[in-house]
Amino acid sequence: MSDLKHIFGVGIIGCGLIGQKRAKALGSGGRLVACADIDVSRAESFAKGTNAKVFRDWRDLVCQLEVDVVIVATLHDSLAEITHTAIEAGKHVLVEKPAAKTAAELGPVMAAVEKHGVKVHVGFNHRYPRSLRKAKEIVDSGVLGELMFIRARYGHGGRIGYDKEWRSKPELSGGGELIDQGPHLIDLARWFLGDFSEVQGFAHTYFWDMPVDDNGFMLLKTAKKQVAFLHASCTEWKNLFSMEIYGKDGKLDLSGLGGSYGVEKLTWFKMLPEMGPPETTSWEYPMADDSWAVEMAEFYDDIRLNRAPDAGLSDAYVALNIIEQIYKESGYDHCA
Amino acid sequence: MSDLKHIFGVGIIGCGLIGQKRAKALGSGGRLVACADIDVSRAESFAKGTNAKVFRDWRDLVCQLEVDVVIVATLHDSLAEITHTAIEAGKHVLVEKPAAKTAAELGPVMAAVEKHGVKVHVGFNHRYPRSLRKAKEIVDSGVLGELMFIRARYGHGGRIGYDKEWRSKPELSGGGELIDQGPHLIDLARWFLGDFSEVQGFAHTYFWDMPVDDNGFMLLKTAKKQVAFLHASCTEWKNLFSMEIYGKDGKLDLSGLGGSYGVEKLTWFKMLPEMGPPETTSWEYPMADDSWAVEMAEFYDDIRLNRAPDAGLSDAYVALNIIEQIYKESGYDHCA
Amino acid sequence: MSDLKHIFGVGIIGCGLIGQKRAKALGSGGRLVACADIDVSRAESFAKGTNAKVFRDWRDLVCQLEVDVVIVATLHDSLAEITHTAIEAGKHVLVEKPAAKTAAELGPVMAAVEKHGVKVHVGFNHRYPRSLRKAKEIVDSGVLGELMFIRARYGHGGRIGYDKEWRSKPELSGGGELIDQGPHLIDLARWFLGDFSEVQGFAHTYFWDMPVDDNGFMLLKTAKKQVAFLHASCTEWKNLFSMEIYGKDGKLDLSGLGGSYGVEKLTWFKMLPEMGPPETTSWEYPMADDSWAVEMAEFYDDIRLNRAPDAGLSDAYVALNIIEQIYKESGYDHCA
Amino acid sequence: MSDLKHIFGVGIIGCGLIGQKRAKALGSGGRLVACADIDVSRAESFAKGTNAKVFRDWRDLVCQLEVDVVIVATLHDSLAEITHTAIEAGKHVLVEKPAAKTAAELGPVMAAVEKHGVKVHVGFNHRYPRSLRKAKEIVDSGVLGELMFIRARYGHGGRIGYDKEWRSKPELSGGGELIDQGPHLIDLARWFLGDFSEVQGFAHTYFWDMPVDDNGFMLLKTAKKQVAFLHASCTEWKNLFSMEIYGKDGKLDLSGLGGSYGVEKLTWFKMLPEMGPPETTSWEYPMADDSWAVEMAEFYDDIRLNRAPDAGLSDAYVALNIIEQIYKESGYDHCA
C-alpha cells in the first residue's frame, strides 16, 4: 500500500450530511467501494451512480477486502465502536470528531491502533479551510512572535425543533454544544498553543428544552500560562466563527467559514517597531471550500508515507477529557 | 441645593487628561470654581480663562465654601482618601473608577456617605455613550427576552514605554489592565445582568515588563447562571471595544467607542418566530461624544432630586472585590 | 374576476431559471395550470407534481380557457410577440424585462392593451426586494427632502463561456449588458426620480468576445437636472449591487441583493441641523428573498382592483428608448 | 544645487491649513526660511519657533536669495500669478492644485518654465497616500492586465456656512466642487489610464446657495475607449473616497483617505483562470499619513536629478481644460 499510485478503496459508514461531504471529497486518491447505513435506502441512494456495495450493517462493510479506508460518519454513540472494529479488521480509519462519546471509550481504540499498525485520522476538519491553513503557516513562520493567548467564538442559532434532534439526547451525543462545536475550538486552540494543563469552564442549558448544554465557556491554560478563551453556542442567533490569535509581535483575526458563517477571512495585524496602529493585511476566500479534499489527500499521504496523522485519536482524547471535566463541574451527569 | 436653578460650584482635583474631559463637560448645571494638582503649573494652565481658584494641595480645595461638587481625577492611590475627606467636608463627589486601589479602602468611605448624606457618583463613564444608553433602553424594554450571557472584549495596544508609566506601579495603580479597563467591563456586565455570585478568572503579564498584569480574563456567573465572559487587554494591538448581549429572543452587538476604537455602533438581531437569520437593525453614532456631559447632568439631578446615583460606591466595591479575587488566584500579591 | 377569492390560473411560457422562480412564487392567489417550452422535456419536468398542462408551442397555451394570467419568461426576441398574442387572447400578462428587444416592438403591444382592457405587468423585479421597498417608503415619506441625484453600480463577472451564451447574440438578446442588467438600473432610477429628459451614455465591449456590449455607463437627467449616474457591467469581477440616493436632507445607501451579491442592506444617513456626521441607521435582510411573491401578489391585486400595474409597458418602453439611444451613440447597429 | 547634501531653503506663501501641512512635511531635505501671508499675524505665528523670515507681500518672499523652493498654497485666484513670478525669480515651485483658475492662465507659466529651466510640481497630493502608491505599483506590474475603466466617487458634506466661504466665490475659486475635489479625480484617472480624448459631464448646484457647482459628474474616454466615470460632490453627506480600477485580469478597490474619510484601504481582486469569485487580498493603512512628506522628498529629488516632476503643470492644464469644458456645457459662465 506504499505504492504511490494505489487508489484507496474507501468505505463510508453513515450516509448523512457529513458522509456525503466526505464522499464528494475523496479526490483522485480514493474511490468509494462500499457504504453502509441503518437506513439502507439512504445508503442505496448514496451509492447511486457508483459501483459501491451497499450494506445495512456496518460490520459487513469493515471486513470487505477492497476496503482500505473506512470513514466513520455516524452518531457519536457508535463512533468508537465502529472505529475499533475497523482497526481490528486492519483498516485505516477516518473517524469524525469527537471520535467517541467519552475519553474512556477511546482507550481501547488507541491500544488497538498500536497493535494493528493502521492509521487513524480524526476529522477535525476545521484545521483545513484555507484561512486556517494560512494562519498556521503564518504562526509557524514566527512573524507573530511567541503566542500569548487565543480568543474564539463559534456558534449558530439552531432551528425550530433543534431540541428534539439526536444531538439533544445524551445517550446518542454524549452532550450538547460543548461536545458538538466545542471540540473544534479546543482542537484549534491546541493546534496553535499546545497542551493545556489547567481547565476552567462552564456549560449550561439556557434556551433549548433538552437535558444537554446549549453553551460552553472555556478558560484553558498551557503550562506557560497561554490562555485559550473559548465559547461555543447554539444560541448564537447569527452564525459566527471568530478566532483571534495573539503573539507578542502581532495578531491574526480569522472569521467566517463560508455559507451562513460568512466568507472566510484572515487578517494579519503586524506590530511596527514604533507601535501604534499595526500594519494590516487581509485575505478573503470566497471560492468553493476545498477543506474536505485537502484533509483526505493528507490522510492518503499519511498512509502511504507511514506518517502519524496530524489530527489523531490522542487529539480527540485530550479534547474529550477537557469537555468531560467541564461537564462534571457544571453539574451534568450524562458522562458520569 | 434642591433649587432647580442652582448652578453647582465644581472643584476638580487632578488636572490630567480625565480632569480636562470633566471640565469640558460640566454643562450649564455646573461651573468650575476650583482646581488642584500637585503640579501647580498644570492646575494654573487648567484654570486659565476661568475664575477658578488654583491649589497645590487638594485639602485646601475640599474645604472651599463655593465648592458644591468635588471631582476626583487623580491616580488610583489617592482616590479613596480624597473622596473620604471631601465627603467629610460635606461635598458631593464624582470619583473616577475604580474609586480606590482595593475594596477594603472603600469601607470607611461608604460609611462616611451614610453619615454625611452627600451623593457620590463613581465615574463608570462607559454607561453613558449613546450606544450603551440605547442598548440599556432596548434591554429594559424586554424585547430581547430574558438575558442569558454577555461576551465582551476591551483593549488597546499600549505605546512605547507603557511599562514605565504610573499604571505599571502597583503602589500607585493597585494593579494592571484588570483594574484599568477591567472595571468598565465588570460594571457594564453587572448593569445588564445583576450581581455575580461566582467568580473565575485569570490575570497575567505576557508582554510588558512590569509587575502588574497586562491581560485579565473573567468568567463570572449570577445566581441564575447568567455568564459574563470578559477579557481586558493592553496587548490587544488594534484598539477594540466589543460587547455582545444575548437574550432568549435576540442579541445586541456593540462595538466602537469613537476615536481609535472606531465609530460607536449598535446592532440588534431580533429572532423571528420561524427562527433562521434574525431581523437586523443597526445604529451608528459618528457624532461627537456626549457621554461625559450626560453623566454630569445626571449627577446634578441625583443631587437635586436626592436620588441614589446610578453608579455609586457599592458598584465600585463589587468590581474591586472581583478584581482582587482574580488577582489573588492568579498569584499577584500587590493587593494582599 | 373581481371576486377576491378567485385563484388565478397561471400559464408560464419559458421554463428556465426565471420561469422556475416565478412558478415557486405564485403564492396562494394563483395556481400553475399550464406551461410551455420549446424544449418540451424541460416543460414536463417543470410541471411535475402539478396538474399543469404541458405545451411545446406557446400559442397553444395562451388560448387555454383556464389560463387567466400568462407569464412570459422567454428570451428577449419573443417577449413582445408572445405578450401581444396573449393580450389578444384576453389574458393578463406578466412579461419579464426588458419586455421587448426594442421600443418599437412595444408600440403595437401597448395599443393592444388599450383595446383589450387587460393588465400587463413588466417584471422589473428589483422594485420588490425588502431593501428597495423600504427605501421607497423612506423616500416617499419625505424625510430625505427633495432628491438631487442617484448613483448606482450593478454588475457581475460572467463565467467561462459567457460570450457564447444567448445573451451575446444580438438577434436573440437585442444587446448586451446594457439591455440585461441596465433596465433594472434605469427603472429604479426613474421610480425614484421620475422621467429623464436628457440622455448621455456609453456602451462598449471591453472583455468578452462578442458583438454586444459588456459595459454600459449612463448619465441621465430629469427636467429638474436630477442626475442618475449609472453603470452596469459584466466585467465587475466581484458581484455588486449598489444604489445611493441623495436628498437635500439625507442619503440612502442600498447594497446587496442576496446570494453572491451579498446580504441586502439599507442605510439611512440623516443630516442633522448642525450638519457634521449624519445620524446613521441600517437594516439588513438576510432572510429568504420574498420579492417574487410580493410582486406576484401585487399583480393579482392590480387585476382584481382594476389598477394600473406599478411597473408597466410604458416603463419598459422608456427604458428601451434610453438603451437604444446609447447603443446608437456608441456605434452599435444591432438595434438599427 | 545638484549637491545631494544641499538642504533646500523653502518659502511658503499662504499660511492656512495646506501651508501648515506642507511646513510640517518639509522633511530633512528642506528647511523653512520664509513665509508670507496677507494676514501677517498668521504668517508670524506660522514662523514661530523657526528662523523663517515673515512677509506680508509674497513678492518680497520670492526674491529672497536663501529661498530655493517656493510653495504656493494660496486661494486659486493667485496661484498662477505667484507661480509665474517665482519662476521668473529662478525659483523651483510647488503649487497646489488646481495651479490656476483656468487653463488659459497656465499658458504663460508653462512658457516661463521652459525659459528659466526650473522645476514646477503641482500638488496633486492624492498620488501619494500609501494606498495610491501601492495601487500604482500593482497596476504597473501588469497583474491587472489591460485597464478597461475606472469608477471614482469623492465627496464631503460641507458644513454650516459652506456657501459663504471663499470656495463659493468664482472670482476667487474659479468654480465649485468640480474645481475643488474634481482635479484630484481627473488627475488620478489620467495617472492610471492616460489622456482623455472625449469629455462628457455635468456640473450643477443642487443644495448650497452659491453661484458655483456643488456636484460634478464626468464620463471621460481615452482614445482606446477606456472610461473614467467620476463624481465629485460637496453634498455627499458622509465623507467618501472610493476609486475602483478595472483591468481584464482583476480589480483594485481603494477607499478611505484617513480621518473622516475612513482608514485607507486597498483591495486587490485577482481573477482566477476558472473565473468565479476572485482571490482577494486587502491592505489597510491606519498609520499616520506620510503622503505630504513623500511628495516633498520626490520633488527635492526631481530638482537634484534634473527630472521632470511626476505631476507637473501640463497635468494641471489638462485637468482645467476638462473642467472648463464641463462648466461651459453645464451653463456656468464664470470661466468664460
CSV table of C-alpha atoms in Angstrom, one decimal, chain B residues 91-296:
chain,number,residue,atom,x,y,z
B,91,LYS,CA,-19.2,67.8,49.5
B,92,HIS,CA,-20.9,65.7,46.8
B,93,VAL,CA,-18.2,63.7,44.9
B,94,LEU,CA,-17.7,62.3,41.5
B,95,VAL,CA,-14.8,60.0,41.8
B,96,GLU,CA,-13.3,58.3,38.8
B,97,LYS,CA,-13.3,54.5,38.6
B,98,PRO,CA,-12.0,52.3,40.2
B,99,ALA,CA,-12.7,54.7,43.2
B,100,ALA,CA,-9.9,53.0,45.3
B,101,LYS,CA,-7.0,50.7,45.0
B,102,THR,CA,-8.8,48.0,47.0
B,103,ALA,CA,-12.3,47.2,48.1
B,104,ALA,CA,-11.1,47.5,51.7
B,105,GLU,CA,-10.3,51.2,51.3
B,106,LEU,CA,-13.9,51.8,50.3
B,107,GLY,CA,-15.5,50.5,53.5
B,108,PRO,CA,-14.9,53.7,55.6
B,109,VAL,CA,-15.8,55.9,52.6
B,110,MET,CA,-19.2,54.2,52.2
B,111,ALA,CA,-19.7,54.7,56.0
B,112,ALA,CA,-18.9,58.4,55.7
B,113,VAL,CA,-21.5,58.8,52.9
B,114,GLU,CA,-24.2,57.3,55.2
B,115,LYS,CA,-23.2,59.7,57.9
B,116,HIS,CA,-23.0,62.9,55.9
B,117,GLY,CA,-25.9,62.3,53.5
B,118,VAL,CA,-24.0,63.5,50.4
B,119,LYS,CA,-24.1,62.0,47.0
B,120,VAL,CA,-21.2,60.1,45.5
B,121,HIS,CA,-21.1,59.0,41.8
B,122,VAL,CA,-18.4,56.8,40.5
B,123,GLY,CA,-17.2,57.6,37.0
B,124,PHE,CA,-18.2,54.4,35.3
B,125,ASN,CA,-18.4,56.6,32.2
B,126,HIS,CA,-19.0,53.6,29.8
B,127,ARG,CA,-22.6,53.5,30.9
B,128,TYR,CA,-23.1,56.8,29.1
B,129,PRO,CA,-22.1,56.7,25.4
B,130,ARG,CA,-25.0,56.8,23.1
B,131,SER,CA,-24.7,53.1,22.0
B,132,LEU,CA,-24.7,51.9,25.6
B,133,ARG,CA,-27.7,54.1,26.6
B,134,LYS,CA,-29.6,52.8,23.6
B,135,ALA,CA,-28.6,49.2,24.4
B,136,LYS,CA,-29.9,49.6,28.0
B,137,GLU,CA,-33.1,51.0,26.7
B,138,ILE,CA,-33.6,48.0,24.4
B,139,VAL,CA,-32.8,45.5,27.1
B,140,ASP,CA,-35.1,47.2,29.6
B,141,SER,CA,-37.9,47.3,27.1
B,142,GLY,CA,-37.9,43.5,27.2
B,143,VAL,CA,-37.6,42.8,23.5
B,144,LEU,CA,-34.5,40.7,24.0
B,145,GLY,CA,-36.3,38.4,26.4
B,146,GLU,CA,-34.5,37.0,29.5
B,147,LEU,CA,-30.8,37.6,29.3
B,148,MET,CA,-28.6,34.5,29.0
B,149,PHE,CA,-25.0,35.8,28.8
B,150,ILE,CA,-22.7,38.6,27.8
B,151,ARG,CA,-19.4,38.5,26.0
B,152,ALA,CA,-17.1,41.5,26.0
B,153,ARG,CA,-13.6,42.3,24.7
B,154,TYR,CA,-11.9,45.6,25.5
B,155,GLY,CA,-8.3,46.5,24.9
B,156,HIS,CA,-5.6,48.6,23.4
B,157,GLY,CA,-2.1,48.1,22.3
B,158,GLY,CA,-0.2,50.3,24.7
B,159,ARG,CA,2.6,52.5,23.4
B,160,ILE,CA,6.4,52.6,23.7
B,161,GLY,CA,7.3,53.0,27.3
B,162,TYR,CA,3.9,51.9,28.6
B,163,ASP,CA,5.5,49.7,31.2
B,164,LYS,CA,7.3,52.7,32.6
B,165,GLU,CA,4.1,54.8,33.2
B,166,TRP,CA,2.3,55.0,36.6
B,167,ARG,CA,-0.1,52.3,35.7
B,168,SER,CA,2.7,49.8,35.9
B,169,LYS,CA,3.4,50.7,39.5
B,170,PRO,CA,1.1,48.7,41.9
B,171,GLU,CA,1.6,51.1,44.7
B,172,LEU,CA,0.0,53.9,42.5
B,173,SER,CA,-2.4,51.8,40.4
B,174,GLY,CA,-3.4,48.8,42.6
B,175,GLY,CA,-2.8,46.6,39.6
B,176,GLY,CA,-2.6,46.5,35.8
B,177,GLU,CA,-5.1,46.0,33.0
B,178,LEU,CA,-7.7,44.3,35.1
B,179,ILE,CA,-8.0,47.3,37.4
B,180,ASP,CA,-7.7,49.8,34.5
B,181,GLN,CA,-10.1,48.8,31.7
B,182,GLY,CA,-11.4,45.8,33.7
B,183,PRO,CA,-13.8,47.8,36.0
B,184,HIS,CA,-15.7,49.1,32.9
B,185,LEU,CA,-16.4,45.6,31.7
B,186,ILE,CA,-17.4,44.3,35.1
B,187,ASP,CA,-19.6,47.3,35.7
B,188,LEU,CA,-21.3,47.1,32.3
B,189,ALA,CA,-21.9,43.4,32.7
B,190,ARG,CA,-23.5,43.9,36.2
B,191,TRP,CA,-25.5,46.8,34.9
B,192,PHE,CA,-27.2,44.4,32.4
B,193,LEU,CA,-27.1,41.1,34.3
B,194,GLY,CA,-27.1,42.0,38.0
B,195,ASP,CA,-24.8,40.7,40.8
B,196,PHE,CA,-22.3,37.9,40.2
B,197,SER,CA,-22.2,35.1,42.7
B,198,GLU,CA,-19.3,33.1,41.3
B,199,VAL,CA,-16.0,34.4,40.0
B,200,GLN,CA,-13.4,32.7,37.9
B,201,GLY,CA,-10.7,34.4,36.1
B,202,PHE,CA,-7.0,34.8,35.3
B,203,ALA,CA,-4.7,37.8,35.1
B,204,HIS,CA,-1.3,37.5,33.7
B,205,THR,CA,1.7,39.6,32.5
B,206,TYR,CA,2.5,38.4,29.0
B,207,PHE,CA,4.3,41.2,27.3
B,208,TRP,CA,5.0,44.4,29.2
B,209,ASP,CA,8.0,44.5,31.5
B,210,MET,CA,6.1,45.4,34.6
B,211,PRO,CA,5.0,43.8,37.9
B,212,VAL,CA,1.3,44.1,37.1
B,213,ASP,CA,-0.9,42.2,34.7
B,214,ASP,CA,-1.4,43.2,31.1
B,215,ASN,CA,-4.4,40.9,30.5
B,216,GLY,CA,-7.4,39.8,32.5
B,217,PHE,CA,-9.8,37.1,31.6
B,218,MET,CA,-13.1,36.7,33.5
B,219,LEU,CA,-15.9,34.1,33.7
B,220,LEU,CA,-18.5,35.5,36.1
B,221,LYS,CA,-21.9,34.0,36.9
B,222,THR,CA,-25.0,35.3,38.5
B,223,ALA,CA,-27.1,33.2,40.8
B,224,LYS,CA,-29.2,32.3,37.8
B,225,LYS,CA,-26.1,31.1,35.9
B,226,GLN,CA,-26.1,34.0,33.5
B,227,VAL,CA,-22.4,34.3,32.4
B,228,ALA,CA,-20.3,37.3,31.8
B,229,PHE,CA,-17.3,36.2,29.6
B,230,LEU,CA,-15.0,39.2,29.7
B,231,HIS,CA,-11.5,40.0,28.5
B,232,ALA,CA,-9.5,43.2,29.1
B,233,SER,CA,-6.1,43.6,27.4
B,234,CYS,CA,-3.3,46.1,26.8
B,235,THR,CA,-1.7,43.7,24.3
B,236,GLU,CA,-4.8,44.0,22.0
B,237,TRP,CA,-2.6,45.6,19.3
B,238,LYS,CA,-5.6,47.1,17.5
B,239,ASN,CA,-7.9,49.1,19.8
B,240,LEU,CA,-11.1,47.2,20.3
B,241,PHE,CA,-14.3,47.5,22.3
B,242,SER,CA,-16.9,44.8,21.7
B,243,MET,CA,-19.9,43.8,23.9
B,244,GLU,CA,-22.4,41.2,22.9
B,245,ILE,CA,-25.6,40.8,24.9
B,246,TYR,CA,-27.6,37.6,24.4
B,247,GLY,CA,-31.3,37.3,25.3
B,248,LYS,CA,-33.7,34.4,24.6
B,249,ASP,CA,-35.3,36.5,21.8
B,250,GLY,CA,-32.3,38.2,20.3
B,251,LYS,CA,-28.9,39.7,20.6
B,252,LEU,CA,-27.3,43.2,20.8
B,253,ASP,CA,-23.8,43.7,19.4
B,254,LEU,CA,-22.0,46.9,20.5
B,255,SER,CA,-18.7,48.0,19.1
B,256,GLY,CA,-16.5,51.1,19.0
B,257,LEU,CA,-16.2,53.9,21.4
B,258,GLY,CA,-15.2,56.6,18.9
B,259,GLY,CA,-11.6,57.7,18.1
B,260,SER,CA,-9.1,54.9,17.7
B,261,TYR,CA,-11.8,52.4,19.0
B,262,GLY,CA,-13.8,53.0,15.9
B,263,VAL,CA,-17.3,54.5,15.4
B,264,GLU,CA,-19.8,53.6,18.0
B,265,LYS,CA,-22.2,51.0,16.6
B,266,LEU,CA,-25.1,49.1,17.9
B,267,THR,CA,-26.8,46.2,16.1
B,268,TRP,CA,-30.0,44.5,17.2
B,269,PHE,CA,-30.6,41.0,16.0
B,270,LYS,CA,-34.2,40.1,16.6
B,271,MET,CA,-35.1,36.4,16.3
B,272,LEU,CA,-38.2,35.7,14.3
B,273,PRO,CA,-40.8,33.1,15.2
B,274,GLU,CA,-39.6,30.9,12.3
B,275,MET,CA,-36.0,31.3,13.6
B,276,GLY,CA,-33.3,31.4,10.9
B,277,PRO,CA,-31.5,34.6,10.2
B,278,PRO,CA,-32.6,37.3,12.6
B,279,GLU,CA,-34.0,40.7,11.6
B,280,THR,CA,-31.1,43.1,11.8
B,281,THR,CA,-31.1,46.8,12.6
B,282,SER,CA,-28.0,48.9,13.3
B,283,TRP,CA,-27.3,52.4,14.6
B,284,GLU,CA,-24.1,54.3,14.2
B,285,TYR,CA,-23.0,57.2,16.3
B,286,PRO,CA,-20.2,59.1,14.5
B,287,MET,CA,-21.1,62.4,16.1
B,288,ALA,CA,-19.1,64.0,19.0
B,289,ASP,CA,-19.1,62.0,22.2
B,290,ASP,CA,-21.7,63.5,24.7
B,291,SER,CA,-21.2,60.8,27.4
B,292,TRP,CA,-19.3,63.0,29.8
B,293,ALA,CA,-21.9,65.7,29.7
B,294,VAL,CA,-24.8,63.3,30.0
B,295,GLU,CA,-23.1,61.7,33.0
B,296,MET,CA,-22.6,65.0,34.7
